[in-house]
Coordinates of C-alpha atoms and ligand atoms in Angstrom, one line a residue:
Chain A
M1 CA -0.4 -0.1 -0.1
V2 CA 0.9 3.6 -0.4
S3 CA 1.8 5.2 2.5
G4 CA 0.3 8.0 4.1
K5 CA -3.1 8.6 4.9
P6 CA -4.6 4.9 5.9
R7 CA -8.2 4.7 4.2
Y8 CA -11.4 2.1 5.1
L9 CA -14.1 1.7 4.3
I10 CA -16.5 1.9 8.4
F11 CA -18.4 -1.1 8.3
L12 CA -21.0 -0.4 11.1
G13 CA -23.2 -3.0 11.1
C14 CA -26.6 -3.5 12.4
V15 CA -26.4 -2.8 16.5
I16 CA -24.5 0.6 15.9
P17 CA -27.5 2.4 14.2
Y18 CA -29.3 0.4 15.9
R19 CA -28.4 2.2 19.7
L20 CA -25.0 2.6 19.7
S21 CA -24.5 6.5 18.0
S22 CA -22.3 6.6 21.0
Y23 CA -19.2 4.4 19.8
E24 CA -20.3 6.3 16.4
I25 CA -19.5 9.5 17.1
S26 CA -16.8 9.1 19.2
A27 CA -14.8 6.5 16.6
R28 CA -15.0 9.0 13.8
R29 CA -13.4 12.2 16.3
V30 CA -10.4 9.9 17.0
L31 CA -9.9 8.4 14.2
S32 CA -10.8 11.5 11.8
A33 CA -8.0 13.7 14.8
L34 CA -5.7 10.9 14.0
G35 CA -5.4 10.6 10.2
V36 CA -7.3 7.8 9.5
E37 CA -9.9 8.5 6.8
L38 CA -12.9 7.0 6.5
V39 CA -15.6 6.4 3.5
E40 CA -18.8 5.2 4.0
M41 CA -19.5 1.4 3.1
P42 CA -22.0 1.1 0.4
E43 CA -24.3 -1.1 0.2
Y44 CA -23.4 -2.8 3.5
N45 CA -25.8 -5.8 5.0
C46 CA -25.9 -7.1 7.9
C47 CA -22.5 -9.5 8.8
G48 CA -23.9 -13.1 8.4
F49 CA -22.5 -13.4 12.8
P50 CA -26.6 -12.6 13.8
I51 CA -27.3 -15.4 11.3
D52 CA -24.8 -18.0 11.5
P53 CA -26.8 -20.1 14.3
V54 CA -29.7 -20.6 12.1
N55 CA -28.6 -21.2 8.3
H56 CA -24.0 -21.7 8.1
D57 CA -24.4 -20.9 4.6
T58 CA -26.5 -17.2 4.9
A59 CA -24.2 -16.0 7.6
V60 CA -21.4 -17.0 4.4
L61 CA -23.2 -15.5 1.3
L62 CA -23.6 -12.1 3.9
A63 CA -20.3 -11.7 4.4
A64 CA -19.2 -12.5 1.1
R65 CA -21.5 -9.8 -0.3
N66 CA -20.4 -7.3 2.2
L67 CA -16.6 -8.3 1.2
C68 CA -17.2 -7.9 -2.5
R69 CA -18.4 -4.8 -2.3
A70 CA -15.4 -3.1 -0.4
E71 CA -13.1 -5.7 -3.1
M72 CA -15.1 -3.2 -5.8
E73 CA -14.1 -0.1 -3.7
Q74 CA -10.9 -1.2 -3.7
L75 CA -10.3 -0.8 -0.2
N76 CA -9.5 -2.5 3.6
I77 CA -12.8 -2.6 5.7
L78 CA -12.2 -1.8 9.3
T79 CA -15.0 -2.4 11.8
L80 CA -15.9 -1.1 15.2
C81 CA -17.7 -4.5 16.4
N82 CA -16.7 -7.8 17.6
G83 CA -18.9 -9.7 15.9
C84 CA -18.5 -8.3 12.7
F85 CA -14.8 -8.9 12.8
S86 CA -15.3 -11.7 13.6
S87 CA -17.9 -12.8 10.6
L88 CA -16.4 -11.3 7.6
H89 CA -12.2 -12.2 9.0
K90 CA -13.4 -15.4 9.0
V91 CA -15.3 -15.4 5.9
N92 CA -12.2 -13.9 4.4
K93 CA -9.9 -16.0 5.4
M94 CA -11.8 -19.7 5.1
L95 CA -12.5 -18.8 1.4
R96 CA -9.1 -17.6 0.6
E97 CA -7.5 -20.5 1.9
D98 CA -9.8 -23.1 1.0
K99 CA -10.1 -22.8 -2.8
E100 CA -13.5 -25.6 -2.4
E101 CA -15.9 -23.5 -0.5
R102 CA -14.4 -20.7 -2.1
E103 CA -15.4 -21.4 -6.0
R104 CA -19.1 -23.2 -4.6
I105 CA -19.8 -20.5 -2.8
N106 CA -18.6 -18.1 -6.4
E107 CA -20.6 -20.2 -7.8
Y108 CA -24.0 -18.9 -5.2
L109 CA -21.9 -15.4 -5.7
K110 CA -23.0 -15.8 -9.9
I111 CA -26.5 -14.7 -8.8
L112 CA -25.8 -11.5 -7.7
D113 CA -22.9 -10.8 -10.0
M114 CA -20.7 -11.2 -7.9
E115 CA -17.1 -12.7 -7.9
F116 CA -15.1 -13.2 -4.3
R117 CA -10.8 -13.2 -4.6
G118 CA -9.7 -11.7 -1.4
T119 CA -7.9 -8.9 -2.5
I120 CA -8.6 -7.1 0.7
E121 CA -8.1 -7.5 4.4
V122 CA -10.9 -7.1 7.4
K123 CA -9.1 -5.5 11.1
H124 CA -11.3 -4.5 14.1
L125 CA -11.0 -0.9 15.7
V126 CA -7.5 -2.2 18.1
H127 CA -6.0 -3.1 14.8
V128 CA -6.0 -0.4 12.9
L129 CA -5.1 1.6 15.9
S130 CA -2.1 -0.7 16.8
E131 CA -0.3 -1.3 13.0
D132 CA -2.0 1.7 10.6
V133 CA -2.5 4.4 13.7
G134 CA 0.8 3.1 15.5
F135 CA 1.4 3.8 19.3
K136 CA 4.0 6.6 18.8
K137 CA 1.2 9.0 17.2
I138 CA -1.5 7.9 19.2
K139 CA 0.9 9.4 22.0
D140 CA 2.1 11.9 20.6
S141 CA -1.6 13.3 20.4
I142 CA -2.4 12.7 23.8
K143 CA -3.1 16.1 25.7
R144 CA -4.6 15.9 28.9
P145 CA -2.8 12.1 30.5
L146 CA -5.5 10.7 31.8
S147 CA -2.9 9.5 34.9
M148 CA -5.5 10.0 37.1
L149 CA -7.6 7.3 36.4
R150 CA -8.1 3.5 37.2
V151 CA -9.1 0.8 34.7
A152 CA -10.3 -2.2 33.4
Q153 CA -10.0 -4.2 29.9
H154 CA -12.7 -6.2 29.1
P155 CA -11.4 -6.8 25.5
G156 CA -14.8 -9.8 24.0
C157 CA -14.5 -12.5 22.5
H158 CA -14.0 -12.2 19.1
I159 CA -10.9 -9.9 18.2
I160 CA -8.7 -12.6 20.8
R161 CA -10.4 -16.0 19.9
P162 CA -10.5 -18.4 18.4
K163 CA -6.3 -17.9 17.7
K164 CA -6.1 -19.7 14.4
V165 CA -8.6 -18.1 13.2
V166 CA -7.8 -14.0 14.8
G167 CA -4.2 -15.0 15.5
K168 CA -3.1 -11.0 16.7
D169 CA -3.6 -11.2 19.9
D170 CA -3.1 -14.2 23.4
P171 CA -6.2 -14.9 24.4
E172 CA -4.7 -16.3 27.0
N173 CA -3.8 -12.5 28.2
P174 CA -4.6 -10.4 25.8
R175 CA -3.3 -7.1 25.2
L176 CA -3.7 -5.0 22.7
L177 CA -6.3 -3.4 24.0
K178 CA -4.4 -3.5 28.2
D179 CA -2.3 -1.5 26.0
L180 CA -3.4 1.0 23.8
I181 CA -5.4 1.7 27.4
G182 CA -2.2 2.3 28.6
L183 CA -1.6 5.3 25.9
T184 CA -3.7 7.4 27.4
G185 CA -2.5 7.8 30.6
A186 CA -4.7 5.6 32.6
K187 CA -4.0 2.6 34.5
C188 CA -5.3 -0.6 33.2
I189 CA -5.2 -2.8 36.3
S190 CA -5.3 -6.0 36.4
Y191 CA -8.6 -8.8 37.0
R192 CA -9.6 -11.9 37.2
G193 CA -11.1 -13.5 33.7
E194 CA -10.3 -10.8 31.2
N195 CA -10.6 -13.4 28.6
E196 CA -14.1 -14.3 29.0
C197 CA -17.0 -13.4 27.3
C198 CA -19.9 -10.7 27.9
G199 CA -22.6 -13.1 27.8
N200 CA -24.7 -11.3 25.7
P201 CA -25.1 -13.3 22.6
I202 CA -27.9 -15.9 24.8
I203 CA -29.9 -13.0 26.2
G204 CA -32.8 -14.0 23.7
V205 CA -32.9 -17.3 24.7
N206 CA -32.2 -16.7 28.6
E207 CA -31.2 -14.2 30.5
D208 CA -30.6 -16.1 33.8
I209 CA -27.0 -17.0 32.4
P210 CA -25.5 -13.8 30.8
F211 CA -26.5 -11.9 33.8
K212 CA -24.9 -14.1 36.0
M213 CA -21.6 -13.8 34.1
A214 CA -21.6 -10.1 33.5
K215 CA -21.8 -10.3 37.5
E216 CA -19.0 -12.1 37.8
K217 CA -17.0 -10.4 35.7
L218 CA -18.3 -6.9 36.8
D219 CA -17.5 -8.3 40.5
H220 CA -13.8 -9.0 40.1
I221 CA -13.2 -5.5 37.9
I222 CA -14.8 -3.5 41.1
A223 CA -12.9 -6.4 43.7
A224 CA -9.4 -4.9 41.6
G225 CA -10.6 -1.2 41.9
A226 CA -11.3 -0.1 38.7
E227 CA -13.3 3.5 38.4
A228 CA -14.1 2.8 34.5
L229 CA -14.9 -0.8 32.4
I230 CA -13.5 0.1 29.0
T231 CA -14.9 -2.3 25.2
V232 CA -14.3 -2.1 22.0
C233 CA -17.8 -4.3 20.8
P234 CA -20.7 -2.6 20.9
F235 CA -22.7 -6.1 22.2
C236 CA -20.2 -6.1 24.7
H237 CA -20.6 -2.5 25.8
I238 CA -25.3 -3.4 26.0
M239 CA -23.7 -5.7 28.7
F240 CA -22.2 -3.9 31.1
D241 CA -23.7 -0.3 30.1
L242 CA -26.9 -0.1 29.0
N243 CA -27.8 -3.6 31.0
Q244 CA -26.1 -2.9 34.9
P245 CA -29.5 -1.3 36.1
R246 CA -31.3 -4.6 35.6
I247 CA -27.9 -6.5 37.4
E248 CA -28.1 -4.3 39.8
R249 CA -31.6 -5.1 40.6
I250 CA -31.7 -8.7 40.0
F251 CA -28.8 -8.9 42.5
N252 CA -30.4 -6.5 44.4
V253 CA -26.7 -4.6 44.7
S254 CA -25.5 -1.1 43.5
I255 CA -22.3 -1.2 40.7
G256 CA -22.2 1.7 39.3
L257 CA -19.7 1.5 37.3
P258 CA -19.0 3.3 34.2
T259 CA -18.8 1.6 30.6
L260 CA -16.9 3.5 28.1
H261 CA -15.9 2.6 24.9
Y262 CA -11.9 2.8 23.8
T263 CA -12.8 6.0 21.5
Q264 CA -14.3 7.9 25.0
L265 CA -11.5 6.4 26.9
L266 CA -9.1 7.9 24.2
G267 CA -11.0 11.1 22.9
L268 CA -11.1 12.3 26.5
A269 CA -7.3 11.3 26.6
M270 CA -6.9 13.7 23.4
G271 CA -8.7 16.7 24.7
F272 CA -12.3 16.2 23.3
Q273 CA -15.6 17.7 25.6
P274 CA -17.3 14.8 27.0
Q275 CA -20.0 15.9 24.6
E276 CA -18.2 15.8 21.1
L277 CA -17.3 11.7 22.8
A278 CA -21.3 11.7 23.6
L279 CA -20.8 10.6 26.6
D280 CA -23.9 11.7 28.2
E281 CA -25.5 9.0 26.6
L282 CA -23.8 7.1 28.2
R283 CA -26.4 4.8 31.3
V284 CA -24.4 4.4 34.0
K285 CA -23.2 8.3 34.2
P286 CA -19.7 8.7 33.8
T287 CA -20.1 11.8 35.8
A288 CA -17.2 11.5 39.2
L289 CA -14.8 9.9 36.2
L290 CA -15.0 13.1 34.8
R291 CA -14.9 15.0 37.9
K292 CA -12.1 13.4 38.7
V293 CA -10.6 14.3 34.9
F294 CA -11.1 17.6 34.9
K295 CA -10.1 18.2 37.8
E296 CA -6.7 17.2 38.0
N297 CA -6.1 18.8 35.0
S298 CA -6.8 21.8 35.2
S299 CA -5.0 22.0 39.2
Q300 CA -1.8 20.8 37.2
K301 CA -2.3 23.4 34.4
S302 CA -3.0 26.4 37.4
S303 CA 0.1 24.9 39.1
Chain B
M1 CA -22.7 -35.0 39.9
A2 CA -25.5 -33.1 37.9
E3 CA -25.4 -35.4 34.7
S4 CA -28.3 -38.6 35.7
A5 CA -27.5 -42.1 34.5
Q6 CA -29.8 -42.5 31.3
I7 CA -30.1 -45.3 29.8
I8 CA -29.7 -45.1 25.9
R9 CA -32.2 -48.3 23.6
A10 CA -30.8 -49.6 20.2
E11 CA -33.7 -47.7 18.8
E12 CA -32.9 -44.5 19.9
I13 CA -29.6 -45.0 17.6
D14 CA -28.7 -43.6 14.5
P15 CA -25.3 -44.4 13.8
K16 CA -24.7 -42.7 10.8
F17 CA -25.3 -39.8 12.0
K18 CA -21.5 -38.6 13.1
Y19 CA -21.4 -39.1 9.5
V20 CA -23.6 -36.3 8.6
V21 CA -22.9 -34.4 11.4
S22 CA -19.0 -33.9 10.6
K23 CA -19.3 -34.1 6.7
M24 CA -20.7 -30.7 8.2
H25 CA -18.6 -27.2 7.5
G26 CA -17.0 -26.8 11.3
A27 CA -17.7 -30.3 12.3
E28 CA -15.5 -32.3 10.7
K29 CA -13.3 -33.5 13.5
V30 CA -15.8 -34.3 16.2
T31 CA -15.7 -38.2 16.0
L32 CA -12.0 -38.1 16.8
C33 CA -13.4 -36.5 20.8
F34 CA -11.6 -38.9 23.4
Q35 CA -14.0 -36.9 26.4
C36 CA -11.6 -35.5 28.3
G37 CA -13.9 -32.7 30.3
T38 CA -11.7 -29.4 29.0
C39 CA -14.5 -27.2 26.9
T40 CA -16.6 -28.0 29.4
A41 CA -14.3 -27.4 32.9
E42 CA -13.9 -24.4 30.6
C43 CA -17.1 -22.9 29.6
P44 CA -18.3 -20.4 30.9
V45 CA -22.6 -21.7 30.1
S46 CA -21.1 -24.8 31.8
R47 CA -20.5 -22.7 34.7
F48 CA -23.9 -21.6 35.7
S49 CA -25.6 -24.2 33.2
D50 CA -26.0 -28.1 34.8
L51 CA -28.0 -28.2 31.6
Y52 CA -25.7 -27.2 28.9
K53 CA -22.2 -29.4 28.5
P54 CA -20.2 -29.4 25.3
K55 CA -18.6 -32.1 26.3
R56 CA -21.1 -33.6 26.5
I57 CA -23.0 -33.2 23.4
A58 CA -19.7 -34.4 21.2
R59 CA -20.4 -37.6 23.0
M60 CA -24.1 -37.7 22.4
V61 CA -23.4 -37.0 18.1
Q62 CA -21.1 -40.4 18.8
L63 CA -23.1 -42.0 19.8
G64 CA -25.9 -40.9 17.7
L65 CA -27.8 -39.7 20.2
K66 CA -29.9 -38.0 16.7
D67 CA -32.6 -37.0 18.0
K68 CA -32.2 -36.7 21.4
I69 CA -29.6 -33.9 20.7
L70 CA -32.3 -32.3 17.9
R71 CA -34.5 -32.3 20.2
D72 CA -32.1 -30.3 22.6
K73 CA -32.8 -26.7 23.4
H74 CA -29.5 -26.5 25.5
L75 CA -27.7 -26.3 22.2
W76 CA -28.8 -22.7 21.9
L77 CA -27.3 -21.6 25.0
C78 CA -23.5 -21.5 23.5
T79 CA -22.0 -17.8 23.7
T80 CA -19.6 -18.4 21.2
C81 CA -17.0 -17.8 23.1
Y82 CA -14.7 -19.9 21.9
T83 CA -13.0 -21.0 25.2
C84 CA -13.6 -23.9 24.0
V85 CA -12.3 -24.3 20.1
D86 CA -9.2 -22.9 21.9
H87 CA -8.9 -25.1 24.2
C88 CA -8.9 -28.8 23.0
P89 CA -6.3 -31.4 22.4
Q90 CA -7.9 -32.7 20.4
D91 CA -8.9 -29.7 17.8
V92 CA -12.5 -30.8 17.4
E93 CA -14.2 -27.3 17.6
I94 CA -16.7 -27.4 19.7
A95 CA -18.3 -24.5 19.0
N96 CA -19.0 -25.2 15.3
V97 CA -19.6 -28.6 16.6
V98 CA -22.6 -26.8 17.8
R99 CA -23.5 -24.5 14.7
V100 CA -23.4 -27.4 12.8
L101 CA -26.7 -28.6 15.5
R102 CA -28.5 -25.8 15.7
N103 CA -28.5 -25.4 11.9
I104 CA -29.6 -29.6 11.1
S105 CA -32.1 -29.2 14.1
I106 CA -34.1 -26.0 12.7
Q107 CA -35.2 -28.7 9.8
Y108 CA -35.4 -31.2 11.7
T109 CA -38.0 -29.9 14.9
E110 CA -39.0 -26.8 12.0
S111 CA -39.0 -25.2 15.3
M112 CA -36.2 -22.3 16.4
P113 CA -36.0 -19.5 19.0
L114 CA -38.2 -16.6 18.6
V115 CA -35.2 -13.7 18.9
Y116 CA -33.7 -15.8 15.4
R117 CA -36.8 -15.4 13.2
E118 CA -37.5 -12.1 14.1
L119 CA -33.5 -11.3 13.6
A120 CA -34.2 -13.2 10.4
E121 CA -37.2 -11.6 8.8
N122 CA -35.6 -8.4 10.1
L123 CA -32.5 -9.3 8.1
M124 CA -34.1 -10.4 4.8
K125 CA -36.9 -7.9 4.1
T126 CA -34.4 -5.2 5.3
G127 CA -30.1 -6.0 5.0
F128 CA -30.1 -5.1 9.1
V129 CA -31.4 -7.7 12.0
Y130 CA -32.7 -4.8 14.0
V131 CA -35.5 -2.5 11.8
I132 CA -33.9 1.1 12.2
P133 CA -36.6 3.6 13.4
E134 CA -36.9 6.0 10.7
S135 CA -35.8 8.8 14.1
R136 CA -33.0 7.0 14.3
I137 CA -31.9 7.5 11.0
K138 CA -33.1 11.3 11.2
R139 CA -31.3 11.8 14.4
R140 CA -28.2 11.2 13.0
E141 CA -27.8 14.3 11.0
E142 CA -28.4 16.2 14.4
L143 CA -25.6 14.0 15.9
G144 CA -23.6 15.6 12.5
L145 CA -23.3 11.4 11.8
P146 CA -23.3 11.0 7.5
P147 CA -26.6 9.6 6.5
L148 CA -26.8 5.5 6.8
P149 CA -25.7 3.6 3.4
K150 CA -29.0 2.4 1.8
T151 CA -29.6 -1.0 2.0
N152 CA -30.0 -3.4 -0.8
P153 CA -33.4 -5.9 0.2
G154 CA -33.0 -7.5 -3.6
E155 CA -30.4 -9.4 -2.9
I156 CA -30.5 -10.0 0.3
L157 CA -33.7 -11.5 -0.7
K158 CA -31.6 -13.6 -3.4
I159 CA -29.7 -15.1 -0.5
F160 CA -32.5 -16.0 1.4
E161 CA -33.4 -17.9 -1.4
L162 CA -30.7 -19.9 -2.9
T163 CA -30.0 -20.9 0.8
G164 CA -33.8 -22.3 1.6
L165 CA -33.7 -20.4 4.8
S166 CA -37.1 -17.8 3.4
S167 CA -39.2 -21.0 2.9
L168 CA -37.5 -22.3 6.2
I169 CA -38.5 -19.0 8.3
K170 CA -42.3 -19.4 7.2
G171 CA -43.0 -22.8 8.1
S172 CA -40.7 -23.0 11.2
Q173 CA -42.6 -23.2 14.3
T174 CA -40.8 -20.7 17.6
F175 CA -39.6 -21.2 21.2
E176 CA -39.1 -18.1 23.0
R177 CA -36.8 -19.2 26.0
V178 CA -34.5 -21.8 27.3
E179 CA -34.0 -22.2 30.5
Ligands
SF4_1 S1 -12.1 -30.3 24.8 FE1 -12.2 -31.4 23.0 S2 -11.4 -33.9 23.2 FE2 -11.7 -33.1 25.4 S3 -14.6 -33.0 25.2 FE3 -14.2 -30.8 24.8 S4 -14.6 -31.2 22.5 FE4 -13.4 -33.4 23.0
SF4_2 S1 -18.1 -21.3 22.5 FE1 -19.9 -22.1 24.0 S2 -19.7 -24.4 24.1 FE2 -17.6 -23.2 24.1 S3 -16.8 -22.6 25.9 FE3 -17.8 -20.4 25.0 S4 -20.1 -20.7 25.8 FE4 -18.8 -23.1 26.6

């Protein structure tokens, strides 16, 4: 690729436009400030992930259609969602490596006048930040170091597992998001079960188990002394932010742990204002956290 | 022990079932499972459910307990966290075996969880699994976001017809919860 400004097709998926504009707003802000050019992905459709349990071929074809669409634009895809990354990356890899499967799917794709050729890459936000923007550039962009904060990471499953499909991080000790958090100046503390699932994918058939899974995770995070949880997936975010009041009611506890999209944390450190990052849209209000950030920064300036 | 002893009758067994399953993409290695129990031990769902045990699912496939496993609604409790895939010493990819069983079970029992039928219907109609309200699409402008790209429902419908999913969802019964 020619060096210069990274250009990506932004793949928003379904859940972000449906109910999580805070992630999109903050992601567009920080990516643009870091020199990543985002092109709207024309005529995209669901990544296929949610329909895989119902019918695998449909899921593969939905993913393949998106990939072919991106091949026409000759641009790589950037996803904000772990599920979208998983589905598009997995199908991209499978169709590239498995000739028989590629021929079978291409036979199907003829009806859409499309052909999978395997000419583009699929990356999640964390990969674009670490591989294309680079740690140095992110570090240089920090105007308001968040060294007063102790936060915890929740990378989620599908950017770390299965290892043989994703391969970019260590699923037993995921570092990528942790290192990206570190660049903001915030301390990313360790806790038990950092690499575990949020439970959200089965919430439509059973609420009891995912809420127990999320509660267990929140317990470990609180026990380790984190003031906020940082996510990079809309599904995980919904589980810990939107559903947190329900978890509090079910288990009759008060948790009150602000859960931020990584792009909101980074945006704060880059000097954006809370409303520019849609921090007011969070269900669990980060009021105390913001007070701490702005108090310490203004006292640093005046001293 | 949570799993009570069960008597298996010979007529329940379909000796060909494991070959049917292992022909499907992702489930090729189900016959290699040697019942070490790593998957169940590390499965976060199994930690909170006495009725969802991936190791048991692999064994039921191997034994040919076709009707029993395909009617077992607990198949729908896997979150696809893929911990079992990473840790299986035989590389069985049990989460993918579960996905294959879900796919077959929908055809065999002609039923699926209500939530999946809704997602599939939305997808077939709009290209997204959720119906994004007009107000949300309009609000994007206020928020300073670019317009949401238009989908191509005609092409999505073609895909659904090609794979047979459009008629599958029409003919399907649904169930709401899996306890
Ligand atoms: S970890 Fe693999 S070999 Fe062991 S019981 Fe599970 S599927 Fe079978
Ligand atoms: S992928 Fe499914 S079966 Fe495997 S560990 Fe996760 S929840 Fe359990």
